[in-house]
Every structure is written in C-alpha cells, then in structure tokens.
Amino acid sequence: MKKMLKILASIYLLLGHAALALEFTNVQDTILEFEGDNPGSPDTDPNWRPFSGQVLTDGGSQWFHMELVVELDRGEQVHAPLALGISLMGVYDFYWDGELIGSNLYQGASANRLSRVLVPVRNLTSGKHIIRMRIKTPGMKKGDPLDLYIQPAAVKSDFFGVHPSVISTFFVATAGLFTGCYLFLLWHSGGARPGLFTAICVSFSIVALILLQEGRFLFSYPYGWQPFIDNLIPPFAALTILLLPWFTITRLQLEPRALWMVGIAIVLGFSFIDIKGVDHDIRALVLLSISLLGLSALAWRHGTKSALLFVAGFALALAGLWLDPDQKHLFLIVIIILLAVDLGIDIKRRASDAARHALVSERLRADLIKRNIQPHFLMNSLTALMEWVETAPEAAVEFIDGLATEFRMLSEFSERSSISMAEELKLCEIHLNLMAKRLDATFAFETSTVDRDALIPPGLFHTLLENALTHNAYAGQNICFELDYKNQNGTMCYTLITPICTQQSNAIGTGTGTRYVQARLEEFCGNAFRFSSEPLGSQWITTIEIGQFKR
C-alpha cells in the first residue's frame, strides 16, 4: 500500500473539474503540516513543515495548511455552494479563510471514512483563500500512515447519496463473493474440474482484499484499527498474485505448470525495479497481466478453445489498470468477470454433457434388455421349453425360473451405472447355465483371480459371453471360459478368453455387442479405458483395461 495517497497537493487540479465556473491555482509548492495547537502563520512560524503523510503525535492534533487562488470566469456568478468530499481516517475541523465551515466530530472516534464539507456561496469570491484542517487520529500512533483526499462532489449526492467508490467496491465484493460461493458449492458437490479450488481461493482472496482496502468507505470502525488492517492487505495481495497465474495455467492445461510458475515469478521480480511515478503494485500487476496474456495467446495458438476468453480477459484487465490505477477496481472487476464467465461456460458444457450422458444412459439401459429379448433368443428358448414341458417338466420349471431370474437382474442392472463384479459374475453364471441346458453342452467359467468387490459397468462380461455363444457352435461340447484379472498400478486389467468353434471367427468381435461394451465403458470412466478384441490361435482374446488413460 502507498505510504501516502494523493493529498492536498492535487486539490487545485481536482477542483478544476467542479461543476462551478471557478478556476483554482495553488500558491504554494507543497502542503504544510503543523504539530500541536494554535499554529501561527507559515510566514512567521518555523514549526510548519512539508506534509509527511504520517501521524505526527499519539492522540494529539496536527494541522494542514494550503493557499489557493480562486478566479471566476468573466461574466459568471456562483449560485450554489462548493461541495468538497473529504476522505480521511480521523476527526477533523475544516476551515476556509479562518472560518470553521465543516467538521466530522459528531461521528465520534468510530466513523466511516467519507464525509462532506460545503463552502458557502459568500466565501466563493475571487482572490486568495486559505484552507486549514485540524486533524485528530484517535487510536493511531505516531508514524502510522495518514491518507487524505479532498475532491469536489455534487451538492446533493453522488449517486442517491452513495459515493462512486462505495458502489464499485460493493460491486466487486458482491460479485467476488457470489462467484466464490458458487464455485465452492460446485466443488463441494463433487463437480471437480481443473483449477476449481484455485478459482475459489482467488475469488475469496479478491473479496478480502477489496474489503480490507476499501472497507473504511463501507463500515464504521475505530480509527486505531486501520494500521492492523493495512498490514493484512499485502498477504492477500500476494495470495491473489500467486493464485491467479496458477489458475490460468491449470485451466489452459499448460505443462509443466511448475516451470511456468517459475517463469512468471522471474518476470514479477522485475517489478522491484523502481520506475519514477509508478508504484510497485501497479508494476507487479502490469507485468502479471502481460505474462498471463502471453500465456493465453500461446495456448490459443496451440488450439485451446477457452484460451480466447483469457486473452480478452487479461487485455481488458490491462485496460482497467490504465483507466483506474489507484483503486484498481476495474482490474479486479475484470478478473471476477473472467472467473464468472469461465464458470458459466463450464456450467453450460456440464449441462450439455449431462444431457448427452442421460440420453446415452437411457439408450444403453434399453440395449441391455433388448439384447436378451431378441426374437431369435426368445424363439429358441420357447422352442426348447415346449419340448421340456412334455418330456422333462422339472427341467422346464428350472429353465423358466432361471430365465426369470436373468431378466429380473437385467431389469435391475439397467437402472444402474455400475455393479460389483460379484453381481456381474452371478448374472454370467445364470446365463451360461441356461444356455448349457438349451445347447445340451457343458460350460465352465474360471474366475478365481477376479476381485469380486471391484465395480464395473453392468452387463459388460455378460454381453461378451453372449456374443461368443451367438457366434460359435458350442452345442454338445465341453467349453471352458476364462476371465483373468490383474491390478497394475491402479489399472484394472481384465482378459476374457473364449474358445473359437466357428469358421467365421472375425464375426465374434464385431456387432452391437462390442459397441455396447465400448459405450458402457465410456459412460463408466470417460476416456480412461482401453479395449481390444482379437483372435489368437483357437481362442478369442478380449482385453479391457480401466485406469487413467488419455486417448
């Protein structure tokens, strides 16, 4: 934070923009200050000295002195008082030509920073005028920073009685708080995305920063709190400067992130090079914005779709710093809007993905049931039942019970996105028992290495076995299917081995069954899977790997 903001030395420039037909000229080169009471004239009293921007005494009084020359435009008359906005963390009496015309003493030792003084029409005459302020700073200590603004203001109000800086502060704080809270709810609900937690921290850090820096315009609190509050501002500013590039690098998927952060830190190091007339915080924010603008342009060039938003955002942030270098409200507003827009785009994408995911899920649920009520499957099963009802009623009842159990499990599983491996194997065993009866064959299913607690998409291996049974001539044979499982560094590897008993072996790995398996895997784990299915000698090998893959 600056040791001294703009003070009385700029008053004649600010007053030149007043709505009155007045011109002001500063007689002195500097603003003078005096420690104690009953100051004399600066011409005769040697205790007057240039303004230091600090509290001069613990609990005592200090005076400020400035001489102005007021000139009226020829032919113009003043018909309204001059309203001066006073921004000061302290109690003051305001004197115009020795006449007390304003004070905030009535607000006590705990007051809002903003107040107003009206210079009466009778005092607005051409010629030299002297402004003096007697200031007390309750609770502040000698050497604490003392900031003072005096600028023209509308006689009635700035905006329905609210100062413009209060409006912009409220907007930035509210927007940051809303964005941060929404991001937190999204994160808490399990909607993880790259940079989400960092965006939460950036939002709340900006809220804390703007409230600490501008809260004196919004709230009344003891003046003695101000030095402590000033000491809290640098940590939050540093946190914002560190988290903003990390968020940008993460969202733009720039690798390696640590190396990019080191590069930005090196660039920010140049902000410590002193440039006359440019404060350190401005230099740091400009270098940071330029760096992030360059990174965004690089990501855009490499095809990152969201990078264009960041290019526009940081370009506007630079423009905001140029237009509002003191309060930096425009810069912070642009950053908040960038977070909010990025959030909005992400929410829209999530909604679109959720709708597509719902449609795919409904189609897959229907496919799971449809695959087992196909006409040829039902016709063959009913034909076998007709024969068993007459020749082997007990076998017919057992077959009907098994068929009902399979359909009931398929109906239940169709409403779920994942099931345990134990449930999947039970479904497979029921189906193999049914098909063994119908084909007059013997089927065995070796699954000794399988983790039965693992989760998989429903009907995955059931579909692959059904596919093998459909495309092979297993009738009257003794067939053994084998499912092998390995966990390789967190990746679940399944290998299904099925014997080939057909001349058209290529048909085993094609068709709706394979497409259903791949669609179910994509629904279950996105792109984090590998699937292959091919013949190897007299066997058909199907391999499924579920883990962290980038395809």
XYZ file of C-alpha atoms in Angstrom:
551
model
C 0.000 0.000 0.000
C 1.251 3.502 -0.705
C 2.747 5.451 2.159
C 0.774 8.444 1.051
C -2.051 8.542 -1.476
C -2.986 11.690 -3.335
C -3.179 14.523 -0.825
C -3.827 18.235 -0.811
C -1.153 18.924 -3.432
C -3.613 17.749 -6.110
C -6.617 19.673 -4.852
C -6.343 22.520 -7.343
C -6.342 20.027 -10.227
C -9.354 18.174 -8.901
C -11.311 21.313 -8.153
C -10.800 22.469 -11.704
C -13.337 19.797 -12.730
C -16.049 21.075 -10.412
C -19.390 21.974 -11.896
C -18.926 25.624 -10.854
C -17.478 28.385 -13.035
C -14.321 28.523 -10.894
C -10.606 28.206 -11.533
C -8.116 27.345 -8.778
C -4.388 27.959 -8.575
C -2.101 26.565 -5.892
C 0.053 29.337 -4.419
C 2.479 27.036 -2.584
C 4.711 24.321 -3.962
C 3.974 21.979 -1.046
C 1.321 21.306 1.559
C 2.349 22.251 5.061
C 1.685 20.456 8.333
C 1.986 21.560 11.963
C 2.171 19.501 15.140
C 0.270 20.808 18.145
C -2.338 23.504 18.719
C -2.588 27.256 17.945
C -0.385 27.396 14.854
C 0.716 30.769 13.596
C 1.181 31.921 10.045
C 3.611 29.836 7.953
C 5.401 33.077 7.137
C 6.322 33.662 10.774
C 6.054 30.252 12.480
C 9.067 27.973 11.721
C 7.261 24.875 13.052
C 5.367 24.448 9.770
C 6.947 21.803 7.540
C 6.100 19.864 4.346
C 3.452 17.194 4.645
C 4.984 13.802 5.582
C 1.974 11.510 5.099
C 2.245 10.231 8.675
C 0.603 10.698 12.050
C 2.797 13.202 13.953
C 1.714 12.528 17.516
C -0.124 9.973 19.672
C -3.622 11.322 20.232
C -2.666 14.972 19.653
C -3.638 17.432 16.944
C -1.943 18.248 13.680
C -2.785 20.943 11.165
C -2.663 21.172 7.396
C -2.302 24.428 5.503
C -2.843 25.251 1.840
C -3.338 28.514 -0.020
C -5.466 28.728 -3.168
C -6.297 31.495 -5.600
C -9.913 31.367 -6.815
C -10.828 33.077 -10.077
C -14.321 33.461 -11.507
C -14.898 33.293 -15.243
C -15.727 36.722 -16.630
C -19.444 37.356 -16.533
C -20.145 34.242 -14.455
C -21.671 34.205 -11.000
C -21.681 31.498 -8.351
C -25.196 30.497 -7.327
C -24.526 27.261 -5.414
C -22.099 26.252 -2.656
C -18.993 24.226 -3.450
C -19.218 20.637 -2.119
C -15.910 19.061 -1.145
C -15.679 15.338 -0.431
C -13.285 14.590 2.446
C -11.713 11.136 2.678
C -9.821 10.715 5.964
C -9.497 8.173 8.775
C -9.674 10.719 11.548
C -11.635 13.544 13.192
C -11.239 16.942 11.535
C -12.329 20.566 11.612
C -12.309 22.275 8.205
C -11.501 25.984 7.998
C -11.929 28.231 4.947
C -10.221 31.617 5.444
C -10.195 31.016 9.182
C -13.934 30.252 9.335
C -14.996 26.838 10.569
C -17.360 25.592 7.853
C -17.298 21.807 8.370
C -16.445 19.002 10.794
C -16.994 15.284 11.304
C -16.547 15.496 15.065
C -20.176 14.465 15.504
C -19.302 10.987 14.115
C -17.078 10.259 17.118
C -13.976 8.086 17.247
C -15.515 5.340 15.079
C -16.687 6.668 11.751
C -16.915 5.981 8.044
C -14.052 7.456 6.056
C -16.214 9.575 3.731
C -17.813 12.919 4.643
C -18.630 16.297 3.006
C -17.957 19.950 3.530
C -19.948 22.767 1.866
C -18.168 26.021 1.092
C -20.921 28.724 1.235
C -21.549 30.923 -1.778
C -20.483 34.004 0.215
C -16.981 32.522 0.607
C -16.517 31.768 -3.098
C -15.015 35.071 -4.157
C -12.116 35.809 -6.462
C -8.757 36.040 -4.758
C -6.565 34.079 -2.380
C -8.154 31.684 0.086
C -6.589 29.605 2.823
C -7.638 26.018 3.639
C -6.696 24.658 7.033
C -7.682 21.378 8.674
C -7.164 20.399 12.278
C -6.996 16.605 12.474
C -7.021 14.149 15.363
C -6.475 10.434 14.878
C -7.850 8.544 17.907
C -6.253 5.158 18.434
C -3.497 5.720 15.862
C 0.152 6.033 16.806
C 2.931 8.308 15.742
C 4.354 7.212 12.393
C 1.202 5.434 11.171
C 0.284 6.250 7.540
C -2.181 9.107 7.162
C -4.102 9.264 3.894
C -6.128 12.305 2.892
C -8.295 13.037 -0.167
C -10.141 16.258 -0.914
C -12.128 16.412 -4.125
C -15.250 18.134 -5.480
C -18.579 16.385 -5.076
C -22.160 17.030 -6.077
C -24.039 19.270 -3.651
C -26.920 16.802 -3.188
C -25.236 13.427 -3.704
C -23.009 11.421 -5.989
C -25.444 8.591 -6.628
C -28.504 8.594 -4.409
C -26.278 9.644 -1.538
C -23.627 6.987 -2.183
C -20.057 7.716 -3.213
C -18.986 6.098 -6.532
C -16.097 4.240 -4.870
C -18.585 2.649 -2.479
C -20.659 1.439 -5.445
C -17.673 -0.095 -7.240
C -16.371 -1.628 -4.010
C -19.761 -3.158 -3.284
C -19.990 -4.500 -6.848
C -16.536 -6.104 -6.770
C -17.059 -7.606 -3.304
C -20.545 -8.929 -4.131
C -19.503 -10.377 -7.496
C -16.421 -11.996 -5.959
C -18.379 -13.410 -3.031
C -21.116 -14.799 -5.303
C -18.605 -16.368 -7.685
C -16.555 -17.823 -4.833
C -19.609 -19.282 -3.071
C -20.967 -20.832 -6.269
C -17.580 -22.336 -7.086
C -17.366 -23.701 -3.547
C -20.799 -25.327 -3.846
C -19.804 -26.811 -7.189
C -16.596 -28.169 -5.667
C -18.389 -29.456 -2.545
C -20.999 -31.260 -4.673
C -18.254 -33.268 -6.337
C -18.084 -31.306 -9.599
C -14.296 -31.393 -9.743
C -12.576 -29.632 -12.611
C -9.032 -28.374 -13.189
C -8.383 -25.158 -11.256
C -11.726 -25.137 -9.440
C -10.322 -24.920 -5.919
C -7.805 -22.287 -7.048
C -10.652 -20.223 -8.532
C -12.433 -20.405 -5.169
C -9.340 -19.115 -3.384
C -8.821 -16.324 -5.956
C -12.436 -15.172 -5.582
C -12.371 -15.051 -1.789
C -8.893 -13.502 -1.804
C -10.149 -10.664 -4.027
C -13.166 -10.186 -1.745
C -10.901 -9.994 1.320
C -8.502 -7.640 -0.478
C -11.199 -5.211 -1.640
C -12.934 -5.182 1.751
C -9.686 -4.615 3.624
C -8.636 -1.826 1.284
C -11.988 -0.127 0.791
C -13.954 -1.288 3.835
C -13.322 2.052 5.520
C -15.701 3.538 2.943
C -18.381 0.974 3.805
C -18.121 0.401 7.545
C -17.534 2.428 10.670
C -14.797 1.130 12.947
C -12.272 2.646 15.372
C -9.519 4.607 13.655
C -6.907 2.664 15.616
C -7.801 -0.497 13.681
C -6.523 0.940 10.419
C -2.775 0.151 10.866
C -3.588 -3.500 11.647
C -5.917 -3.689 8.628
C -3.213 -2.142 6.429
C -0.843 -4.935 7.486
C -3.351 -7.572 6.303
C -3.521 -6.196 2.767
C -0.054 -7.315 1.478
C -0.569 -11.053 2.298
C -3.904 -11.151 0.464
C -2.446 -9.190 -2.456
C 0.449 -11.670 -2.668
C -2.006 -14.595 -2.453
C -4.042 -13.178 -5.353
C -0.929 -12.572 -7.455
C 0.257 -16.158 -6.853
C -3.067 -17.948 -7.318
C -4.227 -16.112 -10.436
C -1.379 -17.430 -12.657
C -1.750 -20.928 -11.177
C -5.466 -20.874 -12.022
C -4.735 -19.645 -15.560
C -2.010 -22.221 -16.193
C -4.210 -25.017 -14.859
C -7.277 -24.040 -16.872
C -5.227 -23.658 -20.061
C -3.561 -27.045 -19.401
C -0.038 -25.688 -19.817
C 2.646 -28.161 -18.800
C 4.867 -28.288 -16.847
C 2.960 -25.976 -14.528
C 5.779 -25.554 -12.002
C 8.145 -24.354 -14.723
C 5.620 -21.782 -15.970
C 5.137 -20.536 -12.404
C 8.892 -20.098 -12.006
C 8.950 -18.090 -15.239
C 6.158 -15.797 -14.025
C 7.944 -15.356 -10.682
C 11.063 -14.251 -12.552
C 9.027 -11.748 -14.578
C 7.405 -10.405 -11.402
C 10.878 -9.909 -9.972
C 11.372 -7.062 -12.457
C 8.594 -5.164 -10.652
C 11.114 -4.330 -7.934
C 12.972 -2.143 -10.412
C 11.949 1.360 -9.403
C 10.200 3.427 -12.068
C 9.584 7.020 -11.119
C 5.916 7.823 -10.776
C 4.753 4.170 -10.969
C 4.000 2.347 -7.724
C 5.265 -1.173 -7.108
C 1.802 -2.747 -7.014
C 0.976 -1.238 -10.418
C 4.240 -2.529 -11.885
C 3.569 -6.007 -10.481
C 0.001 -6.183 -11.795
C 1.009 -4.896 -15.238
C 3.818 -7.476 -15.545
C 1.499 -10.218 -14.279
C -1.245 -9.283 -16.760
C 1.192 -9.133 -19.677
C 2.655 -12.529 -18.715
C -0.746 -14.184 -18.447
C -1.866 -12.516 -21.663
C 1.154 -14.034 -23.396
C 0.462 -17.497 -21.934
C -3.187 -17.277 -23.009
C -2.170 -16.288 -26.536
C 0.260 -19.233 -26.628
C -2.453 -21.657 -25.504
C -4.858 -20.196 -28.066
C -2.280 -20.717 -30.792
C -1.974 -24.367 -29.750
C -5.727 -24.879 -30.086
C -7.043 -24.489 -26.524
C -10.615 -23.286 -27.033
C -11.039 -21.473 -23.708
C -7.778 -19.533 -24.205
C -9.505 -16.805 -26.245
C -11.588 -15.884 -23.196
C -8.402 -15.456 -21.141
C -6.746 -13.391 -23.884
C -9.700 -10.988 -23.885
C -9.894 -11.007 -20.083
C -6.277 -10.065 -19.427
C -6.304 -7.480 -22.211
C -9.296 -5.824 -20.526
C -7.532 -6.137 -17.154
C -4.593 -4.161 -18.542
C -7.018 -1.540 -19.844
C -8.628 -1.421 -16.383
C -5.259 -0.752 -14.753
C -4.621 2.078 -17.189
C -8.035 3.671 -16.538
C -8.085 3.110 -12.757
C -4.513 2.726 -11.462
C -5.257 3.962 -7.932
C -8.153 1.855 -6.693
C -7.710 -0.971 -9.235
C -11.436 -1.642 -9.080
C -11.703 -2.098 -12.842
C -8.842 -4.612 -12.802
C -10.487 -6.641 -10.032
C -13.894 -6.434 -11.709
C -12.418 -7.824 -14.941
C -10.766 -10.707 -13.053
C -14.037 -11.524 -11.264
C -15.922 -11.404 -14.580
C -13.273 -13.674 -16.118
C -13.812 -16.223 -13.343
C -17.590 -15.896 -13.638
C -17.657 -16.247 -17.441
C -15.276 -19.201 -17.321
C -17.583 -20.703 -14.706
C -20.645 -20.020 -16.883
C -19.073 -21.664 -19.923
C -18.069 -24.634 -17.803
C -21.592 -24.940 -16.366
C -23.069 -24.810 -19.868
C -20.672 -27.519 -21.018
C -21.507 -29.609 -17.958
C -25.234 -29.242 -18.614
C -24.737 -30.284 -22.231
C -22.598 -33.254 -21.214
C -25.139 -34.253 -18.564
C -27.979 -34.153 -21.108
C -25.953 -36.203 -23.588
C -24.912 -38.573 -20.818
C -28.556 -39.049 -19.806
C -29.566 -39.862 -23.372
C -26.707 -42.326 -23.773
C -27.542 -43.939 -20.426
C -31.177 -44.396 -21.384
C -30.154 -45.926 -24.697
C -27.675 -48.261 -23.009
C -30.272 -49.363 -20.458
C -32.641 -50.192 -23.279
C -29.886 -52.009 -25.185
C -29.051 -54.185 -22.173
C -32.603 -55.514 -22.001
C -33.172 -55.565 -25.767
C -30.129 -57.756 -26.341
C -31.718 -60.511 -24.252
C -35.266 -60.345 -25.598
C -34.328 -60.556 -29.263
C -36.743 -62.679 -31.323
C -34.241 -65.446 -32.089
C -33.284 -65.776 -28.404
C -36.915 -65.941 -27.249
C -37.936 -68.245 -30.101
C -35.127 -70.727 -29.412
C -35.812 -70.628 -25.664
C -39.568 -71.154 -26.095
C -38.993 -73.996 -28.548
C -36.808 -75.770 -26.004
C -39.414 -75.166 -23.304
C -42.186 -76.670 -25.419
C -40.192 -79.879 -25.684
C -39.207 -79.944 -21.988
C -42.767 -79.362 -20.795
C -43.723 -82.677 -22.351
C -40.552 -84.689 -21.749
C -38.958 -83.150 -18.649
C -41.353 -80.883 -16.679
C -38.880 -80.363 -13.839
C -36.183 -79.166 -16.260
C -38.741 -76.826 -17.855
C -39.635 -75.296 -14.483
C -35.940 -74.875 -13.642
C -35.299 -73.214 -17.021
C -38.241 -70.833 -16.607
C -37.042 -69.888 -13.109
C -33.503 -69.228 -14.390
C -34.834 -67.185 -17.304
C -36.990 -65.097 -14.971
C -34.034 -64.532 -12.625
C -31.855 -63.359 -15.528
C -34.494 -60.936 -16.816
C -35.116 -59.617 -13.301
C -31.397 -58.951 -12.781
C -31.063 -57.322 -16.212
C -34.013 -55.063 -15.425
C -32.475 -54.092 -12.095
C -28.976 -53.538 -13.516
C -30.297 -51.438 -16.400
C -31.100 -48.648 -13.905
C -27.571 -48.586 -12.512
C -24.373 -47.159 -13.921
C -22.144 -49.684 -12.130
C -22.406 -53.008 -10.317
C -19.990 -55.150 -8.339
C -18.008 -57.866 -10.058
C -19.767 -60.442 -7.862
C -23.164 -59.385 -9.276
C -21.810 -59.477 -12.825
C -20.397 -62.984 -12.385
C -23.665 -64.237 -10.896
C -25.514 -62.921 -13.954
C -22.982 -64.623 -16.237
C -23.331 -67.949 -14.413
C -27.125 -67.862 -14.707
C -26.899 -67.156 -18.434
C -24.309 -69.906 -19.002
C -26.488 -72.417 -17.108
C -29.495 -71.520 -19.273
C -27.510 -71.788 -22.496
C -25.898 -75.067 -21.369
C -29.388 -76.581 -20.949
C -30.599 -75.240 -24.260
C -27.495 -76.317 -26.240
C -27.049 -79.587 -24.365
C -23.485 -78.546 -23.553
C -21.260 -78.149 -20.514
C -19.971 -74.651 -19.740
C -17.398 -73.746 -17.084
C -16.350 -70.224 -16.156
C -12.937 -69.813 -14.464
C -12.841 -66.571 -12.387
C -10.538 -67.412 -9.467
C -8.298 -64.327 -9.892
C -11.124 -61.800 -10.140
C -11.666 -59.150 -7.436
C -15.367 -59.563 -6.723
C -15.642 -56.198 -4.946
C -14.490 -54.180 -7.940
C -17.059 -52.031 -9.754
C -17.710 -52.358 -13.486
C -20.450 -51.292 -15.923
C -23.494 -53.619 -15.819
C -23.693 -56.429 -18.344
C -20.102 -55.996 -19.532
C -18.892 -59.618 -19.499
C -22.428 -60.959 -19.823
C -22.563 -59.254 -23.223
C -19.153 -60.604 -24.259
C -20.143 -64.168 -23.274
C -23.483 -63.823 -25.059
C -21.580 -62.597 -28.104
C -19.327 -65.678 -28.015
C -22.312 -68.023 -27.598
C -24.107 -66.409 -30.535
C -21.189 -66.664 -32.982
C -19.838 -70.101 -32.060
C -21.160 -73.637 -32.466
C -20.901 -74.806 -28.848
C -23.830 -77.280 -28.973
C -22.991 -80.629 -27.376
C -19.450 -79.584 -26.375
C -17.496 -79.152 -23.140
C -16.407 -75.493 -23.115
C -14.365 -73.538 -20.550
C -14.375 -69.746 -20.485
C -11.662 -67.967 -18.528
C -11.618 -64.471 -17.031
C -8.243 -63.285 -15.719
C -7.747 -60.163 -13.568
C -4.663 -58.115 -12.673
C -4.227 -54.805 -10.915
C -1.269 -52.966 -12.437
C -0.507 -49.724 -10.548
C -4.180 -48.931 -10.047
C -5.238 -50.036 -13.534
C -7.768 -52.903 -13.594
C -6.843 -55.338 -16.370
C -9.407 -57.976 -17.426
C -8.711 -60.661 -20.028
C -11.608 -62.833 -21.245
C -10.632 -65.970 -23.150
C -13.312 -67.759 -25.193
C -12.726 -70.835 -27.411
C -13.378 -70.425 -31.160
C -15.679 -73.066 -32.639
C -16.647 -71.494 -35.955
C -15.166 -70.850 -39.345
C -16.200 -67.153 -39.211
C -14.065 -66.138 -36.245
C -13.928 -62.483 -37.285
C -17.619 -62.123 -36.516
C -17.061 -62.711 -32.816
C -15.510 -59.330 -32.160
C -17.925 -57.251 -34.212
C -21.542 -56.138 -34.000
C -23.795 -54.430 -31.478
C -22.368 -56.386 -28.539
C -18.888 -54.900 -28.885
C -20.280 -51.415 -29.488
C -22.415 -51.764 -26.345
C -19.348 -52.735 -24.263
C -17.345 -49.743 -25.515
C -20.252 -47.352 -24.925
C -20.739 -48.679 -21.397
C -17.031 -48.253 -20.642
C -17.083 -44.673 -21.924
C -20.108 -43.914 -19.755
C -18.406 -45.528 -16.757
C -14.948 -43.926 -16.900
C -14.860 -41.489 -19.827
C -11.699 -41.987 -21.859
C -9.863 -43.809 -19.075
C -10.088 -47.277 -20.651
C -8.597 -49.484 -23.357
C -10.496 -52.171 -25.218
C -9.232 -54.775 -27.655
C -10.767 -57.942 -29.047
C -8.971 -60.278 -31.489
C -8.355 -63.953 -32.273
C -5.221 -65.701 -31.087
C -4.919 -69.255 -32.422
C -8.007 -71.209 -31.400
C -9.066 -68.645 -28.832
C -10.655 -65.221 -28.897
C -8.936 -62.782 -26.530
C -10.793 -59.733 -25.239
C -8.798 -57.299 -23.090
C -10.299 -54.482 -21.041
C -8.135 -52.035 -19.058
C -9.802 -49.478 -16.788
C -7.498 -46.778 -15.438
C -6.076 -43.287 -16.132
C -5.531 -43.101 -19.854
C -5.516 -40.182 -22.308
C -6.775 -41.240 -25.690
